[in-house]
Amino acid sequence: PKGLQVDFFMSHHWGEDFGELIQGVLRHAIASAPMVGRKWPDLSYWCCAFANNQHDVQLGSSLEESPFYIALQSPSCIGTIMNLNQVASALQRTWCIFETHITHMLRKSFTINTPLGPLVDAADDSSQKDLWVLHIFRLLQHIDVAKASATSKEDHAKIMAEIATFRSACGQVGPQALNTEVRALMANEAISTLARRGDVKLVQKALTLKADVCRKDRHGIRPLTYAAGQGHTEVEDLLIEVQADPRGRVGAASVLRMWNSD
């Protein structure tokens, strides 16, 4: 009756296919369980559709009093998984983008999740998953907070008022500042796969979007190691030029073989 402690916060769009949503969450649980130190059936996900009474949703008088914020700031909440369908419709929803912002402000982990599971797992050398990464990466470049929509005009106005005062580390203010922040979080999810594929132009684009060149994936592998392990010297040089730790080159091929079943 009192519910369960939240392990992960689910950010999603109601228009997504329910079967694909559940399939993606199941694969996320299986992938995340070893890192959390629990069995995957024991992980708990907070989902608006089931956590709130949809006939009487109480959002509170401020965003900090909303059930979304309360669930995310819970000490037990590891972070957010954003479930994306083929058209990434969640990225067009005001609440989903704001949930991404809250995740960043609370310094929680952020993971893009698809029906194939977490997008960030670059060690999973799958052509199908690579196509997802490339597709989502192209879509994320067009994220625009100002053009996002919400079912409730009141919710949208409340969120936009909150965003209007947001200032990024680089001095931007308002929706443009949040656009930069959200795009960087999304680029972080793609850069390791792009580096492994050796796509110089897309890696450069990810860096332009402020992707973290030193970010590790769930295996603890950085983008430079993926590029070096696959012999993509042009990508290696590009990453080192923007301050990637050159030690990531050492033994890169051996490191990748440890995680590649092929």
Coordinates of C-alpha atoms in Angstrom, one line a residue:
P1 CA 0.0 0.0 0.0
K2 CA 2.9 2.4 0.7
G3 CA 4.5 1.7 -2.6
L4 CA 8.2 0.9 -3.4
Q5 CA 11.3 2.9 -3.3
V6 CA 12.1 4.4 -6.8
D7 CA 15.2 3.0 -8.5
F8 CA 14.6 4.7 -11.9
F9 CA 12.4 7.5 -13.1
M10 CA 10.7 6.8 -16.5
S11 CA 10.3 9.7 -18.9
H12 CA 8.0 8.9 -21.8
H13 CA 5.3 10.1 -24.1
W14 CA 1.8 8.7 -23.9
G15 CA 1.7 8.3 -27.6
E16 CA 4.3 5.6 -27.6
D17 CA 3.4 1.9 -28.4
F18 CA 2.9 0.3 -25.0
G19 CA 4.4 -3.0 -26.0
E20 CA 7.6 -1.3 -27.2
L21 CA 7.8 0.7 -24.0
I22 CA 7.6 -2.4 -21.7
Q23 CA 10.1 -4.2 -23.9
G24 CA 12.5 -1.4 -23.6
V25 CA 12.1 -1.1 -19.8
L26 CA 12.6 -4.9 -19.4
R27 CA 15.9 -4.7 -21.4
H28 CA 17.0 -1.7 -19.4
A29 CA 16.3 -3.6 -16.1
I30 CA 18.3 -6.6 -17.3
A31 CA 21.2 -4.4 -18.5
S32 CA 21.2 -2.3 -15.3
A33 CA 20.8 -5.0 -12.6
P34 CA 24.5 -6.0 -12.4
M35 CA 25.5 -2.3 -11.8
V36 CA 22.9 -1.8 -9.2
G37 CA 23.7 -5.1 -7.5
R38 CA 20.1 -6.4 -7.6
K39 CA 18.2 -8.9 -9.6
W40 CA 16.4 -7.3 -12.5
P41 CA 12.8 -8.3 -11.4
D42 CA 13.4 -6.4 -8.1
L43 CA 14.1 -3.0 -9.8
S44 CA 11.4 -0.4 -9.4
Y45 CA 10.5 2.2 -12.1
W46 CA 8.4 5.3 -11.4
C47 CA 5.9 5.8 -14.3
C48 CA 3.4 8.6 -14.3
A49 CA 0.7 6.4 -15.8
F50 CA 0.7 4.1 -12.8
A51 CA 2.1 6.2 -10.0
N52 CA -0.5 9.0 -10.3
N53 CA -4.3 8.8 -10.2
Q54 CA -5.0 9.8 -13.8
H55 CA -8.5 10.9 -12.9
D56 CA -7.2 13.3 -10.3
V57 CA -3.5 14.2 -10.9
Q58 CA -2.2 16.6 -8.2
L59 CA 0.7 18.6 -9.6
G60 CA 1.1 20.9 -6.6
S61 CA 1.3 24.7 -6.6
S62 CA 4.9 24.7 -7.9
L63 CA 7.0 22.4 -10.1
E64 CA 9.0 21.4 -7.0
E65 CA 5.8 20.1 -5.5
S66 CA 4.9 18.0 -8.5
P67 CA 5.1 14.2 -8.2
F68 CA 7.6 14.1 -11.0
Y69 CA 10.1 16.3 -9.1
I70 CA 9.4 14.5 -5.8
A71 CA 10.1 11.1 -7.4
L72 CA 13.3 12.3 -9.1
Q73 CA 14.8 13.9 -6.1
S74 CA 14.2 10.8 -4.0
P75 CA 17.5 9.6 -2.5
S76 CA 16.9 6.1 -3.8
C77 CA 16.3 7.3 -7.4
I78 CA 19.4 6.5 -9.5
G79 CA 18.4 8.5 -12.5
T80 CA 16.1 8.9 -15.5
I81 CA 15.5 6.7 -18.4
M82 CA 13.9 8.5 -21.4
N83 CA 12.0 6.0 -23.5
L84 CA 12.1 7.0 -27.2
N85 CA 10.1 5.6 -30.1
Q86 CA 11.0 5.8 -33.8
V87 CA 10.0 9.5 -34.0
A88 CA 11.4 10.4 -30.6
S89 CA 8.0 12.0 -29.7
A90 CA 9.1 12.4 -26.0
L91 CA 11.6 15.0 -27.2
Q92 CA 8.6 17.1 -28.4
R93 CA 6.9 17.1 -25.0
T94 CA 7.4 19.9 -22.6
W95 CA 7.3 17.7 -19.5
C96 CA 9.8 15.2 -20.9
I97 CA 12.3 17.9 -21.7
F98 CA 11.8 19.5 -18.3
E99 CA 12.3 16.1 -16.6
T100 CA 15.6 15.9 -18.5
H101 CA 16.5 19.3 -17.1
I102 CA 15.6 18.3 -13.5
T103 CA 17.7 15.1 -13.9
H104 CA 20.7 17.2 -14.8
M105 CA 20.1 19.8 -12.0
L106 CA 19.8 17.0 -9.4
R107 CA 23.0 15.4 -10.8
K108 CA 21.2 12.1 -11.5
S109 CA 22.2 9.7 -14.3
F110 CA 20.4 10.0 -17.6
T111 CA 19.9 7.2 -20.2
I112 CA 18.1 7.2 -23.5
N113 CA 16.2 3.9 -23.8
T114 CA 14.7 2.3 -26.9
P115 CA 12.8 -1.0 -27.5
L116 CA 16.3 -2.5 -27.9
G117 CA 17.4 -1.3 -24.5
P118 CA 19.8 1.5 -23.4
L119 CA 21.2 3.5 -26.3
V120 CA 24.5 4.2 -24.5
D121 CA 25.9 0.6 -24.7
A122 CA 28.4 1.1 -27.5
A123 CA 30.1 -2.2 -26.9
D124 CA 27.0 -3.9 -28.3
D125 CA 28.1 -3.9 -31.9
S126 CA 24.7 -4.4 -33.4
S127 CA 23.8 -2.9 -36.8
Q128 CA 20.2 -2.5 -35.7
K129 CA 21.2 -0.6 -32.6
D130 CA 23.7 1.5 -34.5
L131 CA 20.8 2.6 -36.8
W132 CA 18.8 3.6 -33.8
V133 CA 21.8 5.7 -32.5
L134 CA 22.3 7.4 -35.8
H135 CA 18.5 8.1 -36.2
I136 CA 18.0 9.5 -32.7
F137 CA 21.2 11.5 -32.9
R138 CA 19.9 13.3 -36.1
L139 CA 16.6 14.0 -34.4
L140 CA 18.0 15.4 -31.2
Q141 CA 19.8 18.1 -33.1
H142 CA 16.4 19.7 -33.8
I143 CA 15.2 19.7 -30.1
D144 CA 13.6 23.1 -29.4
V145 CA 12.1 23.7 -26.0
A146 CA 10.1 26.7 -27.2
K147 CA 8.3 24.4 -29.8
A148 CA 7.6 21.6 -27.4
S149 CA 3.9 21.0 -26.4
A150 CA 2.0 19.8 -23.4
T151 CA -1.6 18.6 -23.0
S152 CA -2.3 21.3 -20.4
K153 CA -1.6 24.9 -21.4
E154 CA -1.3 25.7 -17.7
D155 CA 1.5 23.1 -17.3
H156 CA 3.3 24.4 -20.4
A157 CA 3.1 28.0 -19.1
K158 CA 4.4 27.0 -15.7
I159 CA 7.4 25.1 -17.1
M160 CA 8.2 27.9 -19.6
A161 CA 8.2 30.4 -16.8
E162 CA 10.6 28.2 -14.8
I163 CA 12.8 27.8 -17.9
A164 CA 12.9 31.6 -18.6
T165 CA 15.2 32.1 -15.6
F166 CA 17.5 29.2 -16.3
R167 CA 21.1 30.1 -17.0
S168 CA 23.6 27.7 -18.5
A169 CA 27.3 27.4 -17.6
C170 CA 28.2 29.1 -20.8
G171 CA 26.0 32.1 -20.0
Q172 CA 23.0 31.4 -22.1
V173 CA 19.6 32.1 -20.6
G174 CA 16.1 30.7 -21.0
P175 CA 14.9 28.2 -23.6
Q176 CA 18.2 28.4 -25.6
A177 CA 20.2 27.6 -22.5
L178 CA 18.0 24.5 -21.9
N179 CA 18.2 23.5 -25.5
T180 CA 22.0 23.5 -25.2
E181 CA 21.9 21.4 -22.0
V182 CA 19.4 18.8 -23.3
R183 CA 21.3 18.4 -26.6
A184 CA 24.5 17.9 -24.7
L185 CA 22.9 15.1 -22.6
M186 CA 21.6 13.5 -25.7
A187 CA 25.0 13.8 -27.5
N188 CA 26.6 12.1 -24.6
E189 CA 24.5 9.1 -25.2
A190 CA 25.6 8.8 -28.9
I191 CA 29.3 9.8 -28.9
S192 CA 30.7 6.4 -28.0
T193 CA 28.9 4.6 -30.8
L194 CA 29.8 7.3 -33.2
A195 CA 33.5 7.0 -32.2
R196 CA 33.3 3.2 -32.6
R197 CA 31.9 3.6 -36.1
G198 CA 34.6 6.1 -37.0
D199 CA 32.2 8.7 -38.3
V200 CA 34.3 11.9 -38.1
K201 CA 31.6 14.3 -39.1
L202 CA 29.0 13.0 -36.6
V203 CA 31.6 12.9 -33.8
Q204 CA 32.5 16.5 -34.6
K205 CA 28.8 17.3 -34.4
A206 CA 28.4 15.6 -31.1
L207 CA 31.4 17.7 -29.8
T208 CA 29.7 20.8 -31.1
L209 CA 26.7 19.9 -29.1
K210 CA 28.9 19.8 -26.0
A211 CA 29.2 16.0 -25.6
D212 CA 31.6 15.0 -22.8
V213 CA 34.6 13.5 -24.5
C214 CA 35.7 11.8 -21.3
R215 CA 32.3 10.2 -20.5
K216 CA 32.4 6.5 -19.7
D217 CA 29.6 4.1 -20.9
R218 CA 28.2 1.4 -18.5
H219 CA 31.3 -0.7 -19.2
G220 CA 33.6 2.1 -18.1
I221 CA 34.8 2.6 -21.7
R222 CA 35.5 6.1 -23.1
P223 CA 34.9 7.3 -26.7
L224 CA 38.7 7.4 -27.4
T225 CA 39.1 3.7 -26.6
Y226 CA 36.3 2.8 -29.0
A227 CA 37.9 4.8 -31.8
A228 CA 41.4 3.5 -31.1
G229 CA 40.2 -0.1 -30.7
Q230 CA 38.7 0.1 -34.2
G231 CA 41.6 1.8 -35.8
H232 CA 39.8 5.1 -36.5
T233 CA 42.9 7.4 -36.3
E234 CA 41.1 10.5 -37.6
V235 CA 38.5 10.2 -34.8
E236 CA 41.3 9.5 -32.3
D237 CA 43.1 12.7 -33.2
L238 CA 39.9 14.7 -33.1
L239 CA 39.1 13.5 -29.6
I240 CA 42.6 14.1 -28.3
E241 CA 42.5 17.5 -29.8
V242 CA 39.6 18.3 -27.5
Q243 CA 41.3 17.0 -24.4
A244 CA 40.5 13.3 -24.3
D245 CA 42.9 11.4 -22.1
P246 CA 45.5 9.9 -24.6
R247 CA 45.9 6.9 -22.3
G248 CA 42.6 5.7 -23.6
R249 CA 44.5 4.5 -26.7
V250 CA 46.6 2.0 -24.7
G251 CA 45.4 -1.6 -25.2
A252 CA 42.2 -0.3 -26.7
A253 CA 41.6 -3.3 -29.0
S254 CA 42.0 -5.8 -26.1
V255 CA 39.6 -3.8 -24.0
L256 CA 36.9 -3.9 -26.6
R257 CA 37.4 -7.6 -27.1
M258 CA 36.6 -8.2 -23.5
W259 CA 33.0 -6.9 -24.1
N260 CA 32.5 -8.1 -27.7
S261 CA 31.2 -11.6 -27.8
D262 CA 32.2 -11.9 -31.5

